[in-house]
Amino acid sequence: MLSKNKIKLITSLTRKKFREEEDLFFAEGDKIVTDILFSGLALQTIVATDQWLKKSGHLIPPHVEIIECDIEELKKKLLLPK
């Protein structure tokens, strides 16, 4: 489940100013997230559905925080396209 602080952080990353301040970015979608996992870039957190975790969860390094959510929660709280 996404905490209010995580939601606030993730939604703030839509603005360049906050991405630069936090030195973070938000990646969305199966292909880009999988590409990032293979690239060796440092990851902090992955927010994913149970389906995605079953399919690709083995690719996530052990130090990465994993937050499992259903698609409806992601759409509602992170304002993803419906």
C-alpha atoms as one frame of an Amber mdcrd trajectory, in Angstrom:
protein
   0.000   0.000   0.000   1.229   3.463  -0.852   1.732   5.851   2.047   0.756
   9.494   1.741   4.433  10.481   1.798   5.263   8.126  -1.092   2.325   9.419
  -3.121   3.428  12.989  -2.495   7.011  12.193  -3.521   6.011  10.301  -6.660
   3.580  12.961  -7.829   6.147  15.701  -7.159   8.473  13.993  -9.642   6.261
  15.202 -12.485   8.013  18.571 -12.046  11.583  19.012 -13.231  12.505  21.102
 -10.186  11.707  18.270  -7.783  13.343  15.603  -9.964  16.560  17.612  -9.859
  16.293  18.370  -6.127  15.647  14.740  -5.211  17.902  13.307  -7.947  15.087
  10.866  -8.767  12.744  10.149 -11.639   9.553   8.184 -12.161   9.455   5.427
 -14.781   6.172   3.861 -15.825   5.438   0.800 -17.912   6.614  -2.777 -18.193
   9.215  -2.264 -20.930  10.944   0.796 -19.498  11.044  -0.598 -15.951  12.442
  -3.913 -17.209  15.040  -2.030 -19.291  16.058  -0.034 -16.208  16.410  -3.229
 -14.176  18.768  -4.653 -16.819  20.678  -1.367 -17.186  22.194  -1.468 -13.725
  20.865   1.970 -12.751  20.433   2.432  -9.010  16.807   1.903  -8.022  15.166
   3.105  -4.849  11.576   1.864  -4.996   9.366  -0.171  -7.293   5.598   0.174
  -7.093   4.018  -2.709  -8.975   1.002  -4.940  -9.285   1.008  -8.542  -8.108
   0.876  -9.700 -11.740   4.004  -7.740 -12.658   5.855  -8.930  -9.585   5.039
 -12.566 -10.387   6.343 -12.087 -13.923   9.370  -9.832 -13.325   9.915  -9.612
  -9.574  12.950 -11.898  -9.759  14.795  -9.101 -11.609  14.558  -6.680  -8.666
  17.770  -6.350  -6.629  17.395  -7.168  -2.916  18.065  -3.597  -1.704  15.133
  -2.097  -3.663  11.942  -1.277  -1.750   8.926  -3.053  -3.256   5.411  -1.704
  -2.811   2.639  -3.913  -4.134  -0.582  -2.215  -5.281  -3.505  -3.151  -7.430
  -4.048  -1.277 -10.676  -7.077   0.606  -9.339  -5.059   1.996  -6.428  -2.316
   3.095  -8.827  -4.807   4.818 -11.115  -6.598   6.526  -8.231  -3.651   7.627
  -6.092  -1.023   8.343  -8.742  -3.415   9.751 -11.309  -2.335   7.285 -13.981
  -4.283   7.142 -17.246  -7.512   5.227 -16.816
